[in-house]
Structure formats: C-alpha cells, structure tokens
Amino acid sequence: MSHRLIACEHCDYLHVEEDIPAGSVAYCVRCGSPLYSAAQARFDKPLALAITAFLLFLIANSYPVLTFAMEGRVESNTLGSGVVTFWREGFPFLAIMVAVTSMLAPMGLILAHIYVLLPITLNKQVPGMQQVWRILAMIRPWSMLDVFLIGLLVALTKLTDFAEVIAGPAFFAICCLIPTVLLMNVTLDPRYVWRRLAPTTLRYPTSDDIAEADHQKEPLLTCHTCAMVVLGNGRQDVRCPRCGDMVHLRKPRSLSRAWALLLAAVILYVPANVFPIMTVTYLGRGEADTILSGVSALINAGEWPIAIVVFAASILVPIVKIVLLGWVYLATALGLSGPLRERTLIYRVTELVGRWSMVDVFMVSILAALVKLGNIATVQPGFGAVAFCGVVILTMLSAMAFDPRLIWDRAGMQSGRVPVLGGTKSKQDRVEKQGVPS
Ligand SMILES: [Zn+2]
Ligand SMILES: [Zn+2]
C-alpha cells in the first residue's frame, strides 16, 4: 500500500497525506504549521477569478487612483505615477521596488495563474507550464497590492485635511482586486497543480522506499518549490523529478546568509529613522517628515486608527521582527532546546507580517506623485525612505534565507520518520484535523 507523503516545510516532520473535510486545514503534529488545506482539485473557479483579477488590474492601471484638487489646480495619479516620480527625483531603488511590489509581481502572479490554469482546464499542454508555476512561487511574496491599498488610505488621510481628494475608478478596482486574488489563492491548492504538471512516468516514493531509506540512514529531501518528498540516494542535493528545481537537504549556508542580511538591516535601520522619508512644502514652508514624526502628526490630527496602523507597520513590526529573528537565529546557532514549537511559530509570523512595513514607502510614492503644486504644496521623497525600504527588503530576504528546519535539527530532533514507519499512531495523530482558524 503506497501513501502520498508530505513533509512539513518548517520542521521536516513526515506525514501521510489524507483527505480532510471541506473548509479545514491539516496541521503538522510536531510544530503546528499548516500543511495543506482542503481545497478541491478543481481549476475552473480559480481560473475564473484569475481572469477577473486580470480585468480589474487593467482598470487599476488605466484610470486615476486619486484626484487631488487644491487652489484651483487638479492633479491625478495612476498606479505607475509613484514609480515615475521616484525615478525622476533620483531614487531609482525606490522606483524599482515600488514597480516590482505594486505592479510587476501582482501582474506576474495573475498572468502565471492564467497561463497554467487555462491549458489545464482545457486539457491541453503549452510549453513552459512547469517553469511558469515555479517562477510563481518566487514572485508570490513580492506581490503587495494589499499593502499598497493601506498606503493609499494613509495618503488619503494625510491629504483630506488641506485639499479635496476624490477616489478614482482605479481605487475601486484595487479594492475589488485584493479579495479576488485572495479568493483565487484560497480556492486553489498548488499541490493539485503540481500533480497535473508532473511527468506521467513520475513515481512517488512509497512508505516502503521511506522504510528502506530510513534503514540505510539515507537522507530524505523535500523540494522547497513543489513540496515533493524526494529520495536523495546518498546525495544531499538532487534535481526535483517533478518541478525540475534543485532540492537541498537544507538551504545552503542558511544561517550565515540569514545573519548577514539581518545585520545589514540593523545598520540601515539607523538612517531609516534619522533621515526624513519625505519633505512636505506647504504654502512656501518646507517641513521634513521622519517615520516617527509622521506618526505623531497623525496622532495630533486625531487620526487614531490610521496612526495605530502606521505605528504598528512602520515602527513596531521592523523592531520586533529584527529582535525576534535575531533571537531565533541565536537559539538555533547555539542548538538550544526548549519551546521549539513556539520558536517555529515566531519565525512563521515574522515571515508573514514583515511585508506590511512597506506601507510608508507606498504612502511616500503616492504623495510625491500627487502633490506637485510648486510652492503651494509639494511632497519630495527623502533618503530615509530609501533606507527604510532597504530595511524591509533585507529583513524579508533574511527570513527567506533562514531554513526553519534547522531549529529542530540543531536541537537534536530528527525523528520525523516515525509516524509513517511505525504505524503505531492513529490516523488522527498523523494529521490533525482542525477547522480553519477564524
Ligand atoms: Zn512541522
Ligand atoms: Zn519540486
């Protein structure tokens, strides 16, 4: 009897994949990370959502997002205006990062879904489907339209005090686009796509192979891209037979790369807070705004909800993320045992929330593109925004470089093969069945 195997990507614990009730999620029994959800093996619904998202994205790029009227002058911005403004004002790094996160990555994400799901739905083959689906996994973390929307709301709050601001068709298109993309991700399980894209001759490892590998003390590898469990046959890195990506036992030089990127982020954190992220000129008077002064200005204006959001995203999240990641890396390097489950949870949460710090960068890109009325009112980006964007990107790259399975390895926990081989635990024990957390 062969079982389909799934290894937890956070602790490498091996599970037997089972059918779970609709709307539920299977969690790793060891570290508690989600393994897979009970999405159906259907591709028509996510395809319809991807096409809807594509049309909404076209609207979002063709019409003004905000229109700003002051002293009889009117300025509009589109999704790409911030990119152009950053580039013209001499901030190419910010221009590229805003272009990637608010335009190129979301567009790539939507197009990749259509490119792969349309032929699958029609039972056809087109060249490069595997490569496209592999690239999708890489660009997914950089698609930040949801964060961009929060940046828009912050910019809107800052502007309404001294000018008339009207939301354009693109604003509403972005508001509809975000739940559409979210729904597309929820209704589609990438596991089923990988199974459809796999070569027809592909043989999945069975529990017998696993028993043999365990007996020979052979490492079992897990593909980081398609999550297939691969037999290493004595090697610590092989090419995945399903998606073609390189599979490593652990990410190469993971801890040293993660440390280096985190230290670079710590160094950049100082100029990010000292230098202004933008300079606002209003009726001839210029005033520099740092991250901190931006929050206190919102508090003084009585905009508490937005002030709390900006404080959390721009001040709390970066500091907490740097401290917690540093602690996880240190505990891993020292091989500390203790609350490994909680340590894995901390890593997962920091990996998820880090992107929300881009709110301030998006806000500056929107304000700088909109407010260009010479001496009456102008917003110019500052070097603080470059450093701050660097901090966000570096902490994200650091978390990606770190291999959370090291948390368990270094603490001497390598007994992930037991449930499959021993068969002593009940089915309920192998894959916990729980409802989707609300
Ligand atoms: Zn796990
Ligand atoms: Zn793979």
Coordinates of C-alpha atoms and ligand atoms in Angstrom, one line a residue:
M1 CA 0.0 0.0 0.0
S2 CA 1.6 3.3 -1.0
H3 CA 0.9 6.5 0.8
R4 CA 1.3 10.0 -0.5
L5 CA 3.8 11.7 1.8
I6 CA 4.1 15.3 2.8
A7 CA 6.9 16.7 4.8
C8 CA 6.4 19.8 7.0
E9 CA 8.4 22.6 5.4
H10 CA 9.0 24.2 8.8
C11 CA 10.3 21.1 10.7
D12 CA 10.6 18.3 8.1
Y13 CA 8.3 16.0 10.0
L14 CA 6.9 13.4 7.6
H15 CA 3.1 12.9 7.4
V16 CA 0.8 10.7 5.4
E17 CA -1.5 12.9 3.3
E18 CA -5.2 12.2 3.9
D19 CA -8.4 13.6 2.8
I20 CA -9.7 16.2 5.2
P21 CA -13.2 17.8 5.4
A22 CA -14.0 20.7 3.2
G23 CA -13.0 24.1 4.7
S24 CA -10.5 22.6 7.1
V25 CA -6.7 22.7 7.3
A26 CA -4.2 19.9 8.2
Y27 CA -1.5 21.0 10.6
C28 CA 1.9 19.5 11.4
V29 CA 1.7 17.4 14.5
R30 CA 5.1 18.4 15.6
C31 CA 5.4 22.2 15.0
G32 CA 1.8 23.1 14.4
S33 CA 2.4 24.8 11.0
P34 CA -0.3 24.4 8.4
L35 CA 0.5 21.6 5.9
Y36 CA -2.3 21.9 3.4
S37 CA -5.9 23.0 3.1
A38 CA -8.9 21.1 1.8
A39 CA -9.2 22.9 -1.5
Q40 CA -10.8 20.8 -4.2
A41 CA -8.9 19.5 -7.2
R42 CA -10.8 22.0 -9.5
F43 CA -9.2 24.6 -11.6
D44 CA -12.2 26.4 -13.3
K45 CA -13.1 28.5 -10.3
P46 CA -9.5 29.9 -9.6
L47 CA -9.2 30.4 -13.4
A48 CA -12.3 32.5 -13.5
L49 CA -11.0 34.5 -10.5
A50 CA -7.6 35.0 -12.2
I51 CA -9.3 36.3 -15.4
T52 CA -11.5 38.7 -13.2
A53 CA -8.3 39.8 -11.4
F54 CA -6.6 40.5 -14.8
L55 CA -9.5 42.7 -16.0
L56 CA -9.5 44.6 -12.6
F57 CA -5.8 45.0 -12.9
L58 CA -6.2 46.5 -16.4
I59 CA -8.7 49.0 -15.0
A60 CA -6.4 49.7 -12.0
N61 CA -3.7 50.7 -14.4
S62 CA -5.7 52.7 -16.9
Y63 CA -7.6 55.1 -14.7
P64 CA -6.6 57.6 -12.0
V65 CA -6.3 56.2 -8.5
L66 CA -6.8 59.5 -6.7
T67 CA -7.6 63.0 -7.9
F68 CA -6.3 65.9 -5.8
A69 CA -7.7 69.4 -6.1
M70 CA -6.2 72.5 -4.4
E71 CA -6.2 76.2 -5.1
G72 CA -7.9 75.6 -8.4
R73 CA -5.3 73.1 -9.6
V74 CA -6.0 69.4 -10.2
E75 CA -3.6 66.5 -10.1
S76 CA -4.3 62.8 -10.7
N77 CA -2.1 59.8 -10.2
T78 CA -2.2 56.3 -11.7
L79 CA -0.7 53.1 -10.2
G80 CA 2.6 53.8 -12.0
S81 CA 2.9 57.5 -11.2
G82 CA 4.8 56.9 -8.0
V83 CA 7.4 54.8 -9.9
V84 CA 7.9 57.6 -12.5
T85 CA 8.2 60.3 -9.8
F86 CA 10.8 58.3 -7.8
W87 CA 12.8 57.7 -10.9
R88 CA 12.7 61.4 -12.0
E89 CA 13.6 62.6 -8.5
G90 CA 16.7 60.4 -8.4
F91 CA 15.5 57.4 -6.4
P92 CA 15.9 54.5 -8.8
F93 CA 16.0 51.9 -6.0
L94 CA 12.6 53.0 -4.7
A95 CA 11.2 53.3 -8.2
I96 CA 12.2 49.6 -8.9
M97 CA 10.9 48.3 -5.6
V98 CA 7.6 50.1 -5.9
A99 CA 7.3 48.9 -9.6
V100 CA 8.0 45.3 -8.6
T101 CA 5.8 45.1 -5.5
S102 CA 2.8 47.1 -6.7
M103 CA 2.8 46.3 -10.4
L104 CA 5.1 43.7 -11.8
A105 CA 4.7 41.0 -9.1
P106 CA 0.9 41.2 -8.9
M107 CA 0.7 41.2 -12.7
G108 CA 3.1 38.2 -12.9
L109 CA 1.1 36.4 -10.3
I110 CA -2.2 36.8 -12.2
L111 CA -0.8 36.0 -15.6
A112 CA 1.0 32.9 -14.3
H113 CA -2.3 31.6 -13.0
I114 CA -4.0 32.1 -16.3
Y115 CA -1.1 30.7 -18.3
V116 CA -1.1 27.5 -16.3
L117 CA -4.8 27.0 -15.3
L118 CA -6.3 27.7 -18.8
P119 CA -4.5 24.8 -20.6
I120 CA -5.2 22.5 -17.6
T121 CA -8.9 23.3 -17.7
L122 CA -8.9 22.7 -21.4
N123 CA -6.9 19.5 -21.0
K124 CA -4.1 21.0 -23.2
Q125 CA -0.3 21.3 -22.9
V126 CA 1.6 24.5 -23.6
P127 CA 5.3 24.9 -23.3
G128 CA 6.9 26.1 -20.1
M129 CA 4.0 25.5 -17.7
Q130 CA 6.3 24.0 -15.1
Q131 CA 8.8 26.9 -15.3
V132 CA 6.0 29.4 -15.1
W133 CA 4.5 27.7 -12.0
R134 CA 8.0 27.5 -10.5
I135 CA 8.6 31.3 -11.0
L136 CA 5.2 32.0 -9.4
A137 CA 6.5 30.5 -6.1
M138 CA 9.4 33.0 -6.3
I139 CA 7.3 36.2 -7.0
R140 CA 4.4 35.4 -4.6
P141 CA 6.0 37.1 -1.5
W142 CA 6.7 40.3 -3.5
S143 CA 3.2 40.9 -4.6
M144 CA 2.0 43.6 -2.2
L145 CA -1.1 45.3 -3.6
D146 CA -2.9 44.8 -0.3
V147 CA -0.1 46.7 1.5
F148 CA -0.3 49.4 -1.3
L149 CA -4.0 49.8 -0.5
I150 CA -3.2 50.6 3.1
G151 CA -0.6 53.1 1.9
L152 CA -3.3 54.7 -0.3
L153 CA -5.6 55.0 2.7
V154 CA -2.8 56.7 4.8
A155 CA -2.0 59.1 1.9
L156 CA -5.8 59.9 1.6
T157 CA -6.0 60.6 5.4
K158 CA -3.0 63.0 5.2
L159 CA -4.4 64.8 2.2
T160 CA -8.0 65.3 3.1
D161 CA -7.1 67.9 5.8
F162 CA -5.9 70.5 3.3
A163 CA -7.2 69.5 -0.1
E164 CA -10.2 67.9 -1.9
V165 CA -9.3 64.3 -2.8
I166 CA -11.5 62.1 -4.9
A167 CA -11.0 58.4 -5.3
G168 CA -10.9 57.4 -9.0
P169 CA -12.0 54.2 -10.8
A170 CA -8.6 52.6 -10.2
F171 CA -9.0 53.0 -6.4
F172 CA -12.2 50.9 -6.5
A173 CA -10.6 48.4 -8.9
I174 CA -7.8 47.9 -6.4
C175 CA -10.4 47.4 -3.6
C176 CA -12.1 44.7 -5.6
L177 CA -8.8 43.2 -6.9
I178 CA -7.5 42.3 -3.4
P179 CA -10.4 40.0 -2.3
T180 CA -10.4 38.5 -5.8
V181 CA -6.7 37.5 -5.6
L182 CA -7.2 36.3 -2.0
L183 CA -10.2 34.1 -3.1
M184 CA -8.1 32.8 -6.1
N185 CA -5.4 31.6 -3.7
V186 CA -7.9 30.1 -1.2
T187 CA -9.7 28.1 -3.9
L188 CA -6.6 26.7 -5.5
D189 CA -4.3 24.2 -3.9
P190 CA -0.8 24.3 -5.6
R191 CA -0.4 20.6 -4.8
Y192 CA -3.0 19.7 -7.4
V193 CA -1.4 21.9 -10.0
W194 CA 2.0 20.2 -9.4
R195 CA 0.4 16.8 -9.7
R196 CA -1.2 17.8 -13.1
L197 CA 2.2 19.2 -14.3
A198 CA 4.2 16.2 -13.2
P199 CA 5.6 13.9 -15.9
T200 CA 3.2 11.0 -16.4
T201 CA 6.0 8.5 -15.7
L202 CA 6.8 10.1 -12.3
R203 CA 6.9 7.6 -9.4
Y204 CA 6.2 9.0 -6.0
P205 CA 8.2 7.5 -3.1
T206 CA 6.2 4.9 -1.2
S207 CA 6.3 4.1 2.5
D208 CA 8.4 1.1 1.5
D209 CA 11.0 3.4 0.0
I210 CA 10.9 5.5 3.1
A211 CA 11.4 2.5 5.3
E212 CA 14.4 1.4 3.2
A213 CA 15.9 4.9 3.2
D214 CA 15.5 5.1 7.0
H215 CA 17.1 1.7 7.4
Q216 CA 20.1 2.8 5.3
K217 CA 20.2 6.2 7.2
E218 CA 19.7 7.9 3.8
P219 CA 18.5 11.5 3.9
L220 CA 15.1 12.2 2.5
L221 CA 14.8 15.5 0.8
T222 CA 11.8 17.8 0.4
C223 CA 11.5 20.1 -2.7
H224 CA 11.2 23.6 -1.5
T225 CA 9.3 24.6 -4.6
C226 CA 6.7 21.8 -5.1
A227 CA 7.0 20.1 -1.7
M228 CA 7.6 16.6 -3.2
V229 CA 9.4 14.2 -1.0
V230 CA 12.5 13.1 -2.9
L231 CA 14.9 10.2 -2.3
G232 CA 18.4 11.6 -2.1
N233 CA 20.1 8.2 -2.9
G234 CA 23.1 9.2 -0.8
R235 CA 23.2 12.8 -2.0
Q236 CA 22.3 16.0 -0.2
D237 CA 21.2 17.8 -3.3
V238 CA 19.4 16.5 -6.3
R239 CA 17.1 17.8 -9.1
C240 CA 13.4 17.5 -8.3
P241 CA 11.9 15.0 -10.7
R242 CA 8.6 16.8 -10.6
C243 CA 9.3 20.6 -10.9
G244 CA 13.0 20.5 -12.0
D245 CA 14.2 22.8 -9.2
M246 CA 17.3 22.0 -7.2
V247 CA 16.4 20.2 -3.9
H248 CA 18.8 20.5 -1.0
L249 CA 18.6 18.7 2.3
R250 CA 18.7 22.1 3.9
K251 CA 19.1 25.6 2.3
P252 CA 22.8 26.1 1.7
R253 CA 24.7 28.3 4.1
S254 CA 21.3 29.3 5.5
L255 CA 22.2 30.6 8.9
S256 CA 25.2 32.7 7.8
R257 CA 23.3 34.3 5.0
A258 CA 20.3 35.0 7.3
W259 CA 22.7 36.6 9.9
A260 CA 24.4 38.8 7.2
L261 CA 21.2 40.1 5.8
L262 CA 19.7 40.8 9.3
L263 CA 22.9 42.7 10.4
A264 CA 22.7 44.8 7.2
A265 CA 19.0 45.6 8.1
V266 CA 20.1 46.6 11.6
I267 CA 22.7 49.0 10.2
L268 CA 20.2 50.6 7.7
Y269 CA 17.6 50.9 10.5
V270 CA 19.5 53.9 11.9
P271 CA 19.4 56.2 8.8
A272 CA 15.9 54.9 8.1
N273 CA 14.7 56.6 11.3
V274 CA 17.1 59.6 11.4
F275 CA 16.7 60.9 7.8
P276 CA 13.4 62.3 6.6
I277 CA 11.3 59.9 4.5
M278 CA 9.8 63.0 2.8
T279 CA 9.8 66.7 2.8
V280 CA 6.4 68.5 2.7
T281 CA 6.4 72.0 1.3
Y282 CA 3.1 73.8 2.1
L283 CA 2.5 77.5 1.3
G284 CA 6.2 78.1 0.9
R285 CA 7.3 76.4 4.2
G286 CA 9.1 73.1 4.0
E287 CA 9.0 70.5 6.7
A288 CA 10.9 67.3 6.9
D289 CA 9.0 64.2 8.0
T290 CA 10.7 61.2 9.6
I291 CA 8.9 57.9 10.3
L292 CA 8.3 58.9 13.9
S293 CA 7.2 62.5 13.2
G294 CA 4.8 61.1 10.6
V295 CA 3.0 59.0 13.3
S296 CA 2.9 61.9 15.8
A297 CA 1.5 64.2 13.2
L298 CA -1.4 61.7 12.6
I299 CA -2.0 61.5 16.4
N300 CA -2.0 65.3 16.7
A301 CA -4.6 65.4 13.8
G302 CA -6.8 63.0 15.8
E303 CA -6.5 60.3 13.2
W304 CA -6.1 57.5 15.7
P305 CA -7.0 54.4 13.7
I306 CA -4.5 55.3 10.9
A307 CA -1.9 56.4 13.4
I308 CA -2.1 53.0 15.1
V309 CA -1.8 51.2 11.7
V310 CA 1.2 53.3 10.7
F311 CA 2.9 52.9 14.1
A312 CA 2.4 49.1 14.0
A313 CA 3.6 48.8 10.4
S314 CA 6.5 51.2 10.4
I315 CA 7.9 51.2 14.0
L316 CA 6.7 48.1 15.9
V317 CA 6.9 45.5 13.1
P318 CA 10.5 46.2 11.9
I319 CA 11.9 46.4 15.5
V320 CA 10.0 43.3 16.7
K321 CA 10.9 41.4 13.6
I322 CA 14.6 42.2 13.9
V323 CA 14.7 41.2 17.6
L324 CA 12.7 38.0 17.2
L325 CA 14.6 36.8 14.1
G326 CA 17.9 37.6 15.9
W327 CA 16.7 35.5 18.8
V328 CA 15.5 32.6 16.6
Y329 CA 18.9 32.6 14.8
L330 CA 20.9 32.8 18.0
A331 CA 18.9 30.0 19.7
T332 CA 19.4 27.9 16.5
A333 CA 23.1 28.6 16.3
L334 CA 23.5 27.6 20.0
G335 CA 21.4 24.5 19.5
L336 CA 19.1 25.5 22.4
S337 CA 16.2 23.1 23.1
G338 CA 13.2 24.4 24.8
P339 CA 10.0 25.7 23.2
L340 CA 10.8 24.7 19.6
R341 CA 7.1 24.8 18.6
E342 CA 6.8 28.4 19.7
R343 CA 10.1 29.3 18.1
T344 CA 8.8 28.0 14.8
L345 CA 5.6 29.9 15.2
I346 CA 7.5 33.1 15.9
Y347 CA 9.5 32.6 12.7
R348 CA 6.3 31.9 10.7
V349 CA 4.6 35.1 12.0
T350 CA 7.6 37.3 11.4
E351 CA 7.8 35.9 7.8
L352 CA 4.2 36.8 7.3
V353 CA 3.9 40.3 8.8
G354 CA 7.3 41.8 7.5
R355 CA 5.9 43.0 4.2
W356 CA 3.3 45.3 5.9
S357 CA 6.1 47.7 6.8
M358 CA 6.1 48.8 3.1
V359 CA 3.1 51.0 3.9
D360 CA 5.2 54.1 4.5
V361 CA 7.2 53.6 1.3
F362 CA 3.9 53.3 -0.7
M363 CA 2.5 56.4 1.1
V364 CA 5.5 58.5 0.1
S365 CA 5.3 57.2 -3.6
I366 CA 1.6 58.2 -3.7
L367 CA 2.0 61.6 -2.1
A368 CA 5.1 62.5 -4.1
A369 CA 3.3 61.7 -7.3
L370 CA 0.1 63.6 -6.4
V371 CA 1.3 66.7 -4.6
K372 CA 3.3 68.6 -7.2
L373 CA 2.0 72.2 -7.0
G374 CA 5.3 74.0 -6.7
N375 CA 5.4 76.4 -3.7
I376 CA 1.7 75.9 -2.8
A377 CA 2.2 72.3 -1.9
T378 CA 4.9 69.7 -2.9
V379 CA 6.0 66.4 -1.4
Q380 CA 9.5 65.3 -2.1
P381 CA 10.8 61.8 -1.2
G382 CA 13.8 61.7 1.2
F383 CA 16.7 59.4 1.8
G384 CA 15.0 57.9 4.9
A385 CA 12.5 56.2 2.6
V386 CA 15.4 54.5 0.7
A387 CA 16.9 53.2 3.9
F388 CA 13.6 52.2 5.3
C389 CA 12.7 50.3 2.1
G390 CA 16.1 48.6 2.4
V391 CA 15.3 47.5 6.0
V392 CA 12.0 45.9 4.9
I393 CA 13.6 44.1 1.9
L394 CA 16.7 42.9 3.9
T395 CA 14.6 41.5 6.7
M396 CA 12.4 39.7 4.2
L397 CA 15.4 38.3 2.4
S398 CA 16.9 37.3 5.8
A399 CA 13.8 35.4 6.8
M400 CA 13.7 33.7 3.4
A401 CA 17.3 32.7 3.6
F402 CA 16.8 31.0 7.0
D403 CA 15.8 27.4 7.0
P404 CA 13.4 26.8 9.9
R405 CA 14.1 23.1 9.9
L406 CA 17.5 24.0 11.5
I407 CA 15.6 25.0 14.6
W408 CA 14.7 21.3 15.0
D409 CA 17.9 19.8 13.6
R410 CA 20.2 21.8 15.9
A411 CA 18.1 20.9 19.0
G412 CA 18.7 17.2 18.1
M413 CA 15.1 16.5 16.9
Q414 CA 15.4 14.3 13.8
S415 CA 12.8 11.7 14.4
G416 CA 10.4 12.9 11.7
R417 CA 10.1 9.5 10.1
V418 CA 8.4 7.7 12.9
P419 CA 4.6 8.0 12.2
V420 CA 4.9 6.5 8.7
L421 CA 7.2 3.7 9.6
G422 CA 6.0 2.7 13.0
G423 CA 2.3 2.9 12.2
T424 CA 1.7 2.9 15.9
K425 CA -0.1 6.3 16.0
S426 CA -3.7 6.6 14.9
K427 CA -4.7 8.4 11.8
Q428 CA -5.9 11.2 13.9
D429 CA -2.4 11.6 15.3
R430 CA -0.7 11.6 11.9
V431 CA -2.6 14.6 10.5
E432 CA -4.5 16.7 12.9
K433 CA -7.9 17.7 11.6
Q434 CA -8.9 21.1 12.6
G435 CA -11.2 23.8 11.4
V436 CA -9.8 26.8 9.6
P437 CA -8.7 29.3 12.4
S438 CA -11.0 32.3 12.3
Ligands
ZN1 ZN 6.2 20.9 11.3
ZN2 ZN 9.9 20.1 -6.9

